[in-house]
Coordinates of C-alpha atoms and ligand atoms in Angstrom, one line a residue:
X1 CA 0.7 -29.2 -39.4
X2 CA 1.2 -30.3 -35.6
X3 CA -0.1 -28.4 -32.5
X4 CA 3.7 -27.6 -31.8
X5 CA 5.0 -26.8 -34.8
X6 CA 7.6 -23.4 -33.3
X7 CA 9.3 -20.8 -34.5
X8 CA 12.5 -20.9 -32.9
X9 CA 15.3 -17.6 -31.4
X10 CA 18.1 -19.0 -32.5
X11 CA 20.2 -16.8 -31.4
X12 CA 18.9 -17.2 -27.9
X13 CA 19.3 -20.5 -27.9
X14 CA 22.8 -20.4 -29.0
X15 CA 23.3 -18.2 -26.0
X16 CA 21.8 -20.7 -23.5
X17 CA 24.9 -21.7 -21.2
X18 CA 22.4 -24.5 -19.8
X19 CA 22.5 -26.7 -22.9
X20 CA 25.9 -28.5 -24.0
X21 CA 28.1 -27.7 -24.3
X22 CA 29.3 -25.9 -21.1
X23 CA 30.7 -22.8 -22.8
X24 CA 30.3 -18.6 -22.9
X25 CA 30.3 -18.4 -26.1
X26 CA 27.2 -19.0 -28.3
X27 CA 26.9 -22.7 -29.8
X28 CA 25.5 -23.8 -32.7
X29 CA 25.1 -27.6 -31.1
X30 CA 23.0 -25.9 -29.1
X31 CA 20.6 -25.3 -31.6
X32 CA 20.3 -29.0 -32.7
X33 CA 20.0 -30.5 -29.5
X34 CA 17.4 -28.5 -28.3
X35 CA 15.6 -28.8 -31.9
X36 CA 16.1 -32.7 -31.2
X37 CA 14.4 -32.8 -27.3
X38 CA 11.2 -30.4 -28.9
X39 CA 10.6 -33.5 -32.0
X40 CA 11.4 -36.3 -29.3
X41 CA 9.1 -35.0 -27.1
X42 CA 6.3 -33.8 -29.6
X43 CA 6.7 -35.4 -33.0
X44 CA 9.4 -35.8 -35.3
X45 CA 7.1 -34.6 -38.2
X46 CA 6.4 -31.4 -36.1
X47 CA 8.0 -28.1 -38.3
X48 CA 10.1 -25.6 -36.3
X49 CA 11.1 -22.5 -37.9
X50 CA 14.7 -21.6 -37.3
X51 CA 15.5 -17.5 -37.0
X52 CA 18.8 -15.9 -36.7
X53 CA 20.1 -12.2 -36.0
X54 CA 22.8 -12.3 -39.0
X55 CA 25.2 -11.1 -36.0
X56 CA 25.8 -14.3 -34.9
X57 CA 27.6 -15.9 -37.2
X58 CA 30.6 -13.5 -36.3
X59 CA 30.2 -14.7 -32.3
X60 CA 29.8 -18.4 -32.9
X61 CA 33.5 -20.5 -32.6
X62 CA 34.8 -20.4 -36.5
X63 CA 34.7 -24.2 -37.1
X64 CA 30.5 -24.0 -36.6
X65 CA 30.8 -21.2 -39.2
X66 CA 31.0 -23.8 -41.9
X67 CA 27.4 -25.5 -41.0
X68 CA 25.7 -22.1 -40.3
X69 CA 26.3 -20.8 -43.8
X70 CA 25.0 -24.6 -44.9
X71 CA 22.2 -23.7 -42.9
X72 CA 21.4 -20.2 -44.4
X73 CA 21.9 -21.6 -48.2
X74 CA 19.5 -24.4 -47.5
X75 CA 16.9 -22.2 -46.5
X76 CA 17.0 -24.1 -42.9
X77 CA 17.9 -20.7 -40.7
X78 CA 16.0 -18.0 -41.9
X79 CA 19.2 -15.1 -41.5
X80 CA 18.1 -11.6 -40.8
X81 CA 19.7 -8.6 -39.1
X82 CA 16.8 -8.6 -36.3
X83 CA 15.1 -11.9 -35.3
X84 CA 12.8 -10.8 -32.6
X85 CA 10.1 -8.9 -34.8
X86 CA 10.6 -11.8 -37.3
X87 CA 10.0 -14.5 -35.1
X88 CA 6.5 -13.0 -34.4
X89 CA 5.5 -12.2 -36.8
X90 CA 5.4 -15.8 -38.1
X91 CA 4.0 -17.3 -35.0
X92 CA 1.5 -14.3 -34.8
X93 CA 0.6 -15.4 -38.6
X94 CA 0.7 -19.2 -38.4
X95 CA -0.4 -19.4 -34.7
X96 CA 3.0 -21.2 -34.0
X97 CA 4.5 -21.5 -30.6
X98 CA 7.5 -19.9 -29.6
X99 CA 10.8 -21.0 -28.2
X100 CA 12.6 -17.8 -26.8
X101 CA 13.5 -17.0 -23.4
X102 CA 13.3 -13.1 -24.5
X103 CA 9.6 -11.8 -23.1
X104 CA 9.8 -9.2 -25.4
X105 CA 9.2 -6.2 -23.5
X106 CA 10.3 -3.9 -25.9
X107 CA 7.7 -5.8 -28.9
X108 CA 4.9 -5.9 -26.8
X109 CA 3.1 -2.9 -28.1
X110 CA 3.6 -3.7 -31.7
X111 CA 2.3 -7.5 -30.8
X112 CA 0.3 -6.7 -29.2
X113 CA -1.4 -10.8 -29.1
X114 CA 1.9 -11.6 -26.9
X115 CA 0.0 -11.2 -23.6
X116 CA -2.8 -13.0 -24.4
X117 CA -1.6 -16.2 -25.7
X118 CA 1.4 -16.1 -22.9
X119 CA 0.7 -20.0 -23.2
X120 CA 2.9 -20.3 -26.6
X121 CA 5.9 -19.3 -25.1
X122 CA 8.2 -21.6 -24.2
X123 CA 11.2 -22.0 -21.9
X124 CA 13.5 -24.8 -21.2
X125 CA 15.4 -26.8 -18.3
X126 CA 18.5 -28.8 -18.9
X127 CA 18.0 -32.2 -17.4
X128 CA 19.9 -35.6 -17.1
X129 CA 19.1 -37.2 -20.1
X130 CA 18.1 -33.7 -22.0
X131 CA 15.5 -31.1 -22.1
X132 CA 11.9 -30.1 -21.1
X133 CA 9.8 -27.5 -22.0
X134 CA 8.2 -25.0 -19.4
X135 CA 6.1 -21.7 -20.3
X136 CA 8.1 -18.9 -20.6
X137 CA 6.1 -16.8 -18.1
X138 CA 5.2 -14.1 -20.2
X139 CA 3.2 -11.3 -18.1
X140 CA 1.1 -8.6 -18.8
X141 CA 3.4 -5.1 -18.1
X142 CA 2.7 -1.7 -17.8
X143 CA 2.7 0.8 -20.9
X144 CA 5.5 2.5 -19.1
X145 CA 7.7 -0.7 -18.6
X146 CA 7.4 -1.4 -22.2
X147 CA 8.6 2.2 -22.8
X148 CA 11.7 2.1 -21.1
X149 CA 12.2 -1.2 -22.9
X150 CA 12.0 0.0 -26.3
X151 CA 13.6 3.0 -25.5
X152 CA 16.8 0.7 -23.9
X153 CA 17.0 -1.2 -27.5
X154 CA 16.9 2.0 -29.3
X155 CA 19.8 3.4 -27.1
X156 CA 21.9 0.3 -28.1
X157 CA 20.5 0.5 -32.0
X158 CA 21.5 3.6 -32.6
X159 CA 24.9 4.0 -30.8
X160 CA 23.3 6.3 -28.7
X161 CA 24.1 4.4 -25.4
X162 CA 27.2 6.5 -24.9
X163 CA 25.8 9.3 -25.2
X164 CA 23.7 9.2 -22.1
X165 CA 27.2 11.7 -21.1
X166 CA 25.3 13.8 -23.2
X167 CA 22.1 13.4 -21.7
X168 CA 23.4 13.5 -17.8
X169 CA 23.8 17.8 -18.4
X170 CA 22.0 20.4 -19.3
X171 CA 23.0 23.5 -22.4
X172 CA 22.6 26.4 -23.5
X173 CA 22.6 27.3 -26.9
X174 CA 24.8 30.9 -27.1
X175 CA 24.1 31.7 -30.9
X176 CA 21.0 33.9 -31.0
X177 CA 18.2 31.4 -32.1
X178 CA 14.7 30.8 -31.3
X179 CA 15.5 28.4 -29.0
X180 CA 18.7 30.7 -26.8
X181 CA 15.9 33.4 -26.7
X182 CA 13.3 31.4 -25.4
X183 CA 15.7 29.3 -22.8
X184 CA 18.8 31.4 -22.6
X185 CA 20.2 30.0 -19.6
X186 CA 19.1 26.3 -20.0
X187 CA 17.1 24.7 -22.6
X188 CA 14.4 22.7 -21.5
X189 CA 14.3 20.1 -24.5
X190 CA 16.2 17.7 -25.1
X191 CA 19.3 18.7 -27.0
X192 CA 19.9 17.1 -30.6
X193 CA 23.0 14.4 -30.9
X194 CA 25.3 14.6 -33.6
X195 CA 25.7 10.7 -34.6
X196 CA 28.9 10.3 -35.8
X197 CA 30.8 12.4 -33.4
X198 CA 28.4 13.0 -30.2
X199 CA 27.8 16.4 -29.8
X200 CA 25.0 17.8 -28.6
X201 CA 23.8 20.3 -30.9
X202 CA 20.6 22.9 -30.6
X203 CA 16.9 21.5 -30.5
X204 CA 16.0 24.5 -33.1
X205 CA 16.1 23.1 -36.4
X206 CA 17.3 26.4 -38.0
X207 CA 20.1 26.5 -35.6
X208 CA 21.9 22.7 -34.8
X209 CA 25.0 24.5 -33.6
X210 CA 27.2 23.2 -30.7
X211 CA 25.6 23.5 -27.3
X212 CA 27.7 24.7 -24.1
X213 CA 27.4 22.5 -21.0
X214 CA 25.2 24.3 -18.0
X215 CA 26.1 21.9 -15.6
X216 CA 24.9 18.7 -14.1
X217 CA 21.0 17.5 -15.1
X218 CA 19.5 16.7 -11.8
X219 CA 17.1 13.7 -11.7
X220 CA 14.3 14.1 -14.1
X221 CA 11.1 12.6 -15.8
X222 CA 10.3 13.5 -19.4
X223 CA 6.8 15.2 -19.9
X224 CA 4.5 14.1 -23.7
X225 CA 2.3 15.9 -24.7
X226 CA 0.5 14.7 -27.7
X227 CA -2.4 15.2 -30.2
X228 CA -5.9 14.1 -28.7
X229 CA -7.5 13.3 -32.0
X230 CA -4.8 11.3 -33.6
X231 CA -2.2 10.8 -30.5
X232 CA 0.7 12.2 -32.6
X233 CA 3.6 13.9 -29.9
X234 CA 4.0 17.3 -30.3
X235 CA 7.0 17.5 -27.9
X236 CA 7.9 15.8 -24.6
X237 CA 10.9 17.3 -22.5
X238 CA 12.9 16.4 -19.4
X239 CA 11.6 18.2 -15.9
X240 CA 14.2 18.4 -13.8
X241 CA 13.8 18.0 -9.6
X242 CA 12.5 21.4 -8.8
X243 CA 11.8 22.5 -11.8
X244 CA 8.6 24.7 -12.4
X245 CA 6.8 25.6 -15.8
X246 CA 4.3 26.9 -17.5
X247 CA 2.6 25.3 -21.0
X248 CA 0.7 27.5 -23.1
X249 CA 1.0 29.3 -26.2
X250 CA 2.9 32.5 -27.4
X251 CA 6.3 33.6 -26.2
X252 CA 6.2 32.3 -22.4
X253 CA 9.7 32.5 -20.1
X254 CA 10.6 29.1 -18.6
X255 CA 8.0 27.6 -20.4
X256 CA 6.8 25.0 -23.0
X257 CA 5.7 27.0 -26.1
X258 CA 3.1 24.9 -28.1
X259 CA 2.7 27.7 -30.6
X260 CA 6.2 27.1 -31.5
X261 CA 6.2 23.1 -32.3
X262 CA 5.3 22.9 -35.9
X263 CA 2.6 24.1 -38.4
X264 CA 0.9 21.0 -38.2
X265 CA 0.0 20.9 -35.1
X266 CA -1.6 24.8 -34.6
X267 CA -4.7 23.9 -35.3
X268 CA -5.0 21.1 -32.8
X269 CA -2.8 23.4 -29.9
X270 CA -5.5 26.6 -30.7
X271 CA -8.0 26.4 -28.1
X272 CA -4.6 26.0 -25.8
X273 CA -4.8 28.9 -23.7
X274 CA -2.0 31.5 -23.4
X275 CA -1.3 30.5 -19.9
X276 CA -2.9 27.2 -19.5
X277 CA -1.1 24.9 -17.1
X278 CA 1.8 25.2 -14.5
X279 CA 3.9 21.9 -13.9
X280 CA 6.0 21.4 -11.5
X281 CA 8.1 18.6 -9.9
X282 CA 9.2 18.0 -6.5
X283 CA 12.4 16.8 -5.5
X284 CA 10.8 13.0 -4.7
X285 CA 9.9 13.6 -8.6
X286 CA 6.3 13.7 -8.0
X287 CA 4.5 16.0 -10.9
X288 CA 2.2 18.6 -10.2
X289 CA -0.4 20.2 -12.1
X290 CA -2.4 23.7 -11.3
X291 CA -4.9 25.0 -14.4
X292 CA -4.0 28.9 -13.7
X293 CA -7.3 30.2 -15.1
X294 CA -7.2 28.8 -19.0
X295 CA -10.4 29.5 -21.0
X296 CA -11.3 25.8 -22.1
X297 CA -10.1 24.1 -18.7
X298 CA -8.0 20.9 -17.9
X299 CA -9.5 17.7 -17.0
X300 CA -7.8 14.9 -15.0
X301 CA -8.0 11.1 -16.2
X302 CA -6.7 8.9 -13.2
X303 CA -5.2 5.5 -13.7
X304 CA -7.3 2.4 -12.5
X305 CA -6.5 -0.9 -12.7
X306 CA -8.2 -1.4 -15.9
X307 CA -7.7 1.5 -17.8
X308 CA -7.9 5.9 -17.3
X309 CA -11.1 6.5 -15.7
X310 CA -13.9 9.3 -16.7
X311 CA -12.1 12.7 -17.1
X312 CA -12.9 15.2 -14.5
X313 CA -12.2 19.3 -15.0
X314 CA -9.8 20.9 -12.6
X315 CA -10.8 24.2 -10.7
X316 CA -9.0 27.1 -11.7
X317 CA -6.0 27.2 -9.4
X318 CA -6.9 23.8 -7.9
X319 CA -3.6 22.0 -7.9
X320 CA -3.3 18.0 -8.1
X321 CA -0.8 14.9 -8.2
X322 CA -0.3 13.4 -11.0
X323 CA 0.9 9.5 -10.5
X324 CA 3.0 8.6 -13.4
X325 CA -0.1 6.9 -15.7
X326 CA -2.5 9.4 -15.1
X327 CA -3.4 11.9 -17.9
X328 CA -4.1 15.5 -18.0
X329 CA -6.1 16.7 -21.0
X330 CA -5.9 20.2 -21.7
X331 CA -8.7 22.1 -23.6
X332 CA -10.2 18.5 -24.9
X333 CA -7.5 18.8 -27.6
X334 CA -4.2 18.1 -26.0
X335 CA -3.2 14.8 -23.6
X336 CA 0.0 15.6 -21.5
X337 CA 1.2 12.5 -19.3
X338 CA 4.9 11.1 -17.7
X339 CA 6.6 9.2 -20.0
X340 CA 8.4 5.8 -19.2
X341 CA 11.1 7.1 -21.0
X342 CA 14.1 9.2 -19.6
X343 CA 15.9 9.9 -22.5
X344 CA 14.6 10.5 -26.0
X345 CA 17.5 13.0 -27.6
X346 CA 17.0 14.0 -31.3
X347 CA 19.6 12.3 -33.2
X348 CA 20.9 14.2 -36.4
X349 CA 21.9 12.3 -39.5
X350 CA 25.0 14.2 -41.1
X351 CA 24.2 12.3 -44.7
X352 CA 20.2 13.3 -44.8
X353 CA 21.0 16.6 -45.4
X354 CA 18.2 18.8 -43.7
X355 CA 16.6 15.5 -43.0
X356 CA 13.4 16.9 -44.5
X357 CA 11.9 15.7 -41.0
X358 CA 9.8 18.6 -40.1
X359 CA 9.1 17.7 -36.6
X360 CA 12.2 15.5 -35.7
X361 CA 13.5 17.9 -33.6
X362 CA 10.8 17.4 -31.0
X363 CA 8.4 14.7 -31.7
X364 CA 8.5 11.4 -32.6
X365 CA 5.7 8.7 -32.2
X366 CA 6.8 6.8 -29.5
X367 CA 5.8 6.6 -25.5
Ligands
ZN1 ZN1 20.5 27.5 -31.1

């Protein structure tokens, strides 16, 4: 085993319009070149891993299709139908370096060694005569960047990218659910999707009907909140510029019932007062907080550099800022923040019948 033994993105390297030859399309030549400049310059005994989304065999030009499948039945390119989590997961387990122009914003809290060994990441620069190797420039980024990352290849995963039509409006549901009593002229959750054919269908998981379009969703941040003991979500929803409301407990107009999330989470929402906390964002889409008298208090936890600082408990009616990392914890039992997401719509799966996911229509473990 050398020192520079790699794990290589294929794909990405296929992409690379900077390596011979001069072409749009994705190359397999590419490949060995760059395979040859890494063993020139470091060892021709040195190993390098070769991974490939199985997606680009159908992108490459048809006469490389021949030496790909070569390549797969050898065992030389390791085919799978996502590389990126595949290509750390060897280099976090073998220590390998890794040749990727991807910084993996979207992996970065399920690896999360990436940022501190930024120095195994490697880059390269065509040159006369062939290639070099630079660092990558991987970065430490903020929770919320990664967020918006993951969230962006989750979009595109599930087909859900056109359906951001979907997520530019607002509904209302007009059958007579939980959900059209609670928000009758505009539901503050995010609506379900319907997979296959787009629709956006009601939050309430006894209901899923149709929604009707209440017009034009003005610019918004999604609001968590989550589980203080074991960080689960037990809803986030989308705030809308000028929007004001309440979170509590019980039946509460233009407000975010907690009561009404799931039996799983009552016991960790019960010292949740009634009326607890009024929310409410500005039109520059700056979120403010204001504790309106609750029983077991809210305490702010501010963002510094390094981390929240010590939590510190609101006056009743005192009213404060919020900048997007800082948290508000609500009876020592609930964490409500911004999220770095903007969309996060349910999406329905016609084939899994009910689904048997309890919660999916409002929480799912993500940031
Ligand atoms: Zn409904």
């Amino acid at each position: 085993m050398s020192g520079m033994d790699a794990v290589v993105d294929v794909s990405n390297v296929c992409w690379a319009r900077d390596i011979e030859p001069r072409s749009s399309l994705p190359q397999l030549g590419r490949l060995r070149r760059l395979t040859d400049a890494w063993r020139g310059l470091y060892g021709a005994e040195t190993r390098m891993e070769l991974v490939v989304d199985q997606s680009l065999r159908h992108k490459i030009p048809a006469g490389e299709r021949h030496e790909f499948d070569r390549m797969c039945q050898s065992g030389e390119l390791v085919n799978v139908p996502y590389a990126d989590p595949v290509v750390l997961s060897m280099a976090g387990e073998r220590g390998l370096k890794v040749v990727s122009r991807d910084k993996f914003i979207d992996l970065r809290r399920r690896y999360g060694w990436i940022e501190g060994a930024a120095e195994r990441f490697y880059d390269w620069r065509g040159e006369s005569g062939g290639l070099r190797f630079v660092p990558s420039g991987i970065v430490p980024v903020s929770g919320q960047v990664v967020s918006q990352a993951e969230e962006k290849k989750e979009l595109i995963r599930d087909g859900l990218r056109d359906h951001k039509d979907v997520l530019g409006f607002v509904w209302k549901c007009v059958s007579r659910c939980a959900v059209s009593q609670l928000w009758p002229e505009r539901i503050l959750l995010w609506p379900a999707v319907d997979r296959e054919t787009g629709t956006p269908l009601c939050p309430d998981r006894n209901c899923r009907r149709p929604l009707v379009n209440a017009g034009a969703r003005k610019p918004s941040r999604q609001i968590v909140i989550a589980r203080r003991d074991n960080e689960r979500e037990i809803v986030r929803f989308p705030l809308e510029a000028g929007d004001c409301v309440e979170v509590g407990r019980g039946a509460l107009t233009h407000g975010i019932n907690l009561d009404g999330l799931g039996d799983h989470h009552r016991e960790a929402v019960a010292a949740v007062s009634r009326h607890h906390l009024l929310l409410a964002l500005d039109d520059r889409l700056v979120l403010s907080a204001r504790d309106v008298g609750s029983s077991h208090g809210t305490e702010l936890r501010r963002w510094g550099g390094r981390g929240l600082g010590e939590p510190r408990r609101l006056a009743a009616g005192e009213e404060v800022r919020l900048n997007r990392p800082d948290q508000l914890v609500l009876a020592g039992a609930v964490v409500l923040r911004v999220s770095g997401r903007r969309y996060s719509p349910d999406v329905v799966y016609p084939d899994c019948g009910d689904g048997g996911g309890a919660s999916t229509a409002f929480a799912e473990p993500n940031r």
